[in-house]
Amino acid sequence: MSIVDTSKQRSVGAMLNMLGLLGISSILTVAFSYQLVLGEFPCPLCLLQRAGFIAIGMGFLFNLRLGERPSHYAMILMASLVTGFIAMRQVSLHLAPGDPGYGSALWGLHFYTWALIAAVGVVCYVALVFVLKDATGKREGDAPMTGFASNAVFAIFALLVAANLLSTVLECGAGQCDDNPVRYLLLK
């Protein structure tokens, strides 16, 4: 195998993981924007779904920073399944006729429905990554990715994780979050 082939394979895996992390960051950005701009406080199940997306993002981040490993992809898949089940639970809570659902809708669907769709989408995305990596003939993990693009994606994700953590602490304090939050407990 030539050096050019290895470089091409590394860039395929790295780019797919970087795109995955950017996708997760965009999900967190939209949810956080609705929280800050529209005052839509996340419920406890919503916070669990955000934590699930953060865990998914960590798997993509580990692939970028530590090199691709099956255990990182397993983390992404397990976090996607758990996030999907949490979202499915919330969807099932709002299936009753006349139930308006929790929070506002984005393109006609509530965020927990989008979370379920996104969790299934991540599983499909990882399957696509496996197929594309198999098509390149590379079976071993790629080396860690460094450079401006990788650092920028990492910084965006880290900022979103920190902001979500801070807002959760402000919303819930040291105790259990309200089922239907309407204010930040620590800012009253």
GROMACS .gro file of C-alpha atoms in nm, residues 168-177 185-186:
model
   12
  168THR     CA    1  -2.825   2.256   3.349
  169VAL     CA    2  -2.667   2.348   3.683
  170LEU     CA    3  -2.838   2.689   3.670
  171GLU     CA    4  -3.172   2.528   3.582
  172CYS     CA    5  -3.168   2.239   3.828
  173GLY     CA    6  -2.933   2.348   4.103
  174ALA     CA    7  -2.804   2.061   4.312
  175GLY     CA    8  -3.132   1.873   4.315
  176GLN     CA    9  -3.369   1.709   4.075
  177CYS     CA   10  -3.486   1.918   3.781
  185LEU     CA   11  -3.350   2.784   3.995
  186LEU     CA   12  -3.012   2.939   4.075
   0.00000   0.00000   0.00000
